[in-house]
Amino acid sequence: MSFELPKLPYAYDALEPHIDARTMEIHHSKHHAGYTNNLNAAIANTDLDGKCIGEILAGVSKQSSAIRNNGGGYYNHDLFWKLMSPDGGGKPSGELQKAINDTFGSFEQFKEKFSKAAATRFGSGWAWLVKLSDGSLKVCSTPNQDNPLMDDAEVKGTPILGLDVWEHAYYLKFQNRRPDYISEFFEVVNWEEASRRFQD
Ligand SMILES: [Fe+2]
């Protein structure tokens, strides 16, 4: 059994003008497809064949870099697409809103911290809002396609929000202006999905 490239939950141009259609198309149909195909090739005929992605990531420190990079890339992008929506933006509500306010002081302070983590990640990687095992929240970033589900992650937990800061995610529209891309991301964040993940 192999992993399949997940369908985007909206059209390539649905996040315009914040995230452009050409970037979405290449990001999904080339980059995400590449991670998916390479993951399948890396696990073929191994004992990981047939395991779910969560299981693979939870033991990834013992695996090859191909499994780490492509397993992370497969999972992270699937999550990333779901965490954006043409109806997104604004602020979280309910329990997630309360937890963000309790941890960071306010939504604005959270946004500043998350944006800084995304902007200062050197090279390629991701910024995360993570729910730790004690239920508290933390902002962090990871290099490459690493994520907080990996057994050797510095901050381990459930990703609630994730932002891809690889240049392939923004260079066509924003060139080197990563901070502009980060602020546009907040215009399309699917807070309903983030809340659902927080409450699960
Ligand atoms: Fe990406």
Coordinates of C-alpha atoms and ligand atoms in Angstrom, one line a residue:
M1 CA 0.0 0.0 0.0
S2 CA 1.4 3.4 -0.9
F3 CA 0.7 7.0 0.0
E4 CA -1.4 9.1 -2.4
L5 CA -1.0 12.8 -3.1
P6 CA -3.9 14.3 -1.2
K7 CA -6.3 16.5 -3.2
L8 CA -6.3 20.2 -2.4
P9 CA -9.5 21.1 -0.6
Y10 CA -10.0 24.1 -2.9
A11 CA -8.9 25.3 -6.3
Y12 CA -5.4 26.5 -7.1
D13 CA -6.5 30.1 -7.3
A14 CA -8.8 30.0 -4.3
L15 CA -6.3 31.7 -2.0
E16 CA -5.7 34.6 -4.3
P17 CA -4.7 37.4 -3.9
H18 CA -2.8 36.3 -0.7
I19 CA -1.2 33.1 -2.1
D20 CA -1.0 33.0 -5.9
A21 CA -2.4 30.2 -8.1
R22 CA 0.9 29.5 -9.9
T23 CA 2.7 28.9 -6.6
M24 CA -0.1 26.7 -5.3
E25 CA -0.1 24.6 -8.5
I26 CA 3.6 24.0 -8.5
H27 CA 3.7 23.6 -4.7
H28 CA 1.0 20.9 -4.8
S29 CA 1.5 19.2 -8.1
K30 CA 5.3 19.2 -8.2
H31 CA 6.7 19.6 -4.7
H32 CA 4.1 17.7 -2.7
A33 CA 3.8 15.1 -5.4
G34 CA 7.5 14.7 -5.3
Y35 CA 7.6 14.1 -1.6
T36 CA 4.8 11.6 -1.9
N37 CA 6.5 9.6 -4.7
N38 CA 9.9 9.7 -3.0
L39 CA 8.4 8.5 0.3
N40 CA 6.7 5.6 -1.5
A41 CA 10.0 4.7 -3.1
A42 CA 11.9 4.9 0.2
I43 CA 9.5 2.6 2.1
A44 CA 8.8 0.1 -0.7
N45 CA 9.7 -3.4 0.4
T46 CA 10.6 -2.3 4.0
D47 CA 8.7 -3.0 7.2
L48 CA 7.4 0.6 7.0
D49 CA 5.3 -0.3 4.0
G50 CA 1.6 -0.2 5.1
K51 CA 2.3 1.8 8.3
C52 CA 0.5 5.2 8.7
I53 CA 2.5 8.4 8.4
G54 CA 2.1 9.1 12.2
E55 CA 3.8 5.8 13.0
I56 CA 6.6 6.4 10.5
L57 CA 7.3 9.9 11.9
A58 CA 7.2 8.7 15.5
G59 CA 10.2 6.4 14.8
V60 CA 11.9 8.5 12.1
S61 CA 15.2 8.9 14.0
K62 CA 16.1 5.3 13.2
Q63 CA 15.3 5.7 9.5
S64 CA 17.1 7.0 6.4
S65 CA 17.2 10.7 5.5
A66 CA 15.1 9.9 2.5
I67 CA 12.3 8.6 4.8
R68 CA 12.7 11.6 7.2
N69 CA 12.7 14.3 4.5
N70 CA 10.0 12.8 2.3
G71 CA 7.8 11.5 5.1
G72 CA 7.9 15.0 6.7
G73 CA 7.3 16.6 3.3
Y74 CA 4.3 14.3 2.7
Y75 CA 2.7 15.0 6.1
N76 CA 3.6 18.7 6.4
H77 CA 2.0 19.7 3.1
D78 CA -1.1 17.7 3.7
L79 CA -1.6 19.6 6.9
F80 CA -0.6 22.9 5.4
W81 CA -3.3 22.7 2.7
K82 CA -6.0 22.0 5.3
L83 CA -4.8 24.9 7.5
M84 CA -5.6 27.4 4.8
S85 CA -9.0 28.3 3.4
P86 CA -10.5 30.9 1.1
D87 CA -12.9 31.6 4.0
G88 CA -10.0 31.9 6.4
G89 CA -8.2 34.7 8.2
G90 CA -9.4 36.6 11.3
K91 CA -8.8 35.1 14.7
P92 CA -9.4 31.8 16.4
S93 CA -12.4 31.4 18.7
G94 CA -13.4 29.2 21.6
E95 CA -11.0 27.0 23.5
L96 CA -8.1 27.7 21.1
Q97 CA -8.6 31.5 21.5
K98 CA -8.6 31.1 25.3
A99 CA -5.4 28.9 25.2
I100 CA -3.6 31.4 22.9
N101 CA -4.5 34.3 25.2
D102 CA -3.5 32.4 28.3
T103 CA -0.1 31.4 26.8
F104 CA 0.9 34.4 24.8
G105 CA -1.1 37.2 26.4
S106 CA -3.1 38.0 23.3
F107 CA -3.7 36.9 19.7
E108 CA -1.5 39.8 18.5
Q109 CA 1.4 38.6 20.7
F110 CA 1.0 35.1 19.5
K111 CA 1.0 36.3 15.9
E112 CA 4.2 38.3 16.5
K113 CA 5.9 35.3 18.1
F114 CA 4.8 32.9 15.3
S115 CA 5.8 35.3 12.6
K116 CA 9.2 35.8 14.1
A117 CA 9.8 32.1 14.3
A118 CA 8.9 31.8 10.6
A119 CA 10.9 34.8 9.6
T120 CA 14.1 33.8 11.5
R121 CA 14.2 30.2 10.5
F122 CA 17.4 30.1 8.6
G123 CA 17.1 28.5 5.2
S124 CA 14.3 26.1 4.6
G125 CA 11.8 24.9 7.2
W126 CA 8.6 25.4 9.0
A127 CA 7.1 27.5 11.8
W128 CA 4.7 25.7 14.2
L129 CA 2.1 26.2 16.9
V130 CA 2.3 23.0 18.9
K131 CA 0.1 21.5 21.6
L132 CA 2.4 19.8 24.1
S133 CA 1.5 16.6 25.9
D134 CA 0.3 18.6 29.0
G135 CA -2.1 20.5 26.8
S136 CA -0.2 23.8 26.7
L137 CA 0.8 25.6 23.6
K138 CA 4.3 26.5 22.2
V139 CA 5.7 28.3 19.1
C140 CA 8.7 26.7 17.5
S141 CA 10.3 26.2 14.1
T142 CA 12.0 23.2 12.5
P143 CA 14.6 22.9 9.7
N144 CA 13.9 21.1 6.3
Q145 CA 10.8 18.9 6.4
D146 CA 11.1 18.1 10.1
N147 CA 8.0 18.5 12.4
P148 CA 6.9 18.1 16.0
L149 CA 5.7 14.6 15.5
M150 CA 9.2 13.3 14.9
D151 CA 10.6 11.3 17.9
D152 CA 13.8 13.4 18.0
A153 CA 12.1 16.8 17.6
E154 CA 13.3 19.6 19.9
V155 CA 9.6 20.5 20.7
K156 CA 7.4 17.4 20.5
G157 CA 3.6 17.5 20.3
T158 CA 0.6 17.9 18.0
P159 CA 1.0 20.6 15.3
I160 CA -2.0 23.0 15.5
L161 CA -0.7 25.5 12.9
G162 CA 2.1 25.1 10.5
L163 CA 3.7 27.5 8.0
D164 CA 6.0 26.4 5.1
V165 CA 8.8 28.9 4.8
W166 CA 10.7 27.1 2.0
E167 CA 11.4 29.6 -0.8
H168 CA 9.2 27.3 -3.1
A169 CA 6.2 28.4 -1.0
Y170 CA 6.6 32.1 -1.8
Y171 CA 9.4 33.1 -4.1
L172 CA 7.3 33.5 -7.3
K173 CA 5.1 36.2 -5.8
F174 CA 7.2 37.6 -2.9
Q175 CA 10.8 36.9 -4.0
N176 CA 13.0 37.5 -0.9
R177 CA 10.2 39.2 1.1
R178 CA 9.4 36.3 3.4
P179 CA 7.8 38.6 6.0
D180 CA 5.2 39.8 3.5
Y181 CA 4.3 36.1 2.7
I182 CA 4.0 35.4 6.4
S183 CA 1.5 38.3 6.9
E184 CA -0.5 37.2 3.9
F185 CA -0.7 33.6 5.3
F186 CA -2.6 35.0 8.3
E187 CA -5.3 36.3 5.9
V188 CA -6.1 32.7 4.9
V189 CA -5.5 30.7 8.1
N190 CA -8.3 28.1 8.6
W191 CA -8.8 28.7 12.3
E192 CA -11.7 26.2 12.4
E193 CA -9.4 23.4 11.4
A194 CA -6.7 24.6 13.9
S195 CA -9.4 24.7 16.6
R196 CA -10.5 21.2 15.7
R197 CA -6.9 19.9 16.0
F198 CA -6.5 21.7 19.3
Q199 CA -9.6 20.1 20.8
D200 CA -9.0 16.6 19.4
Ligands
FE1 FE 6.5 23.3 0.6

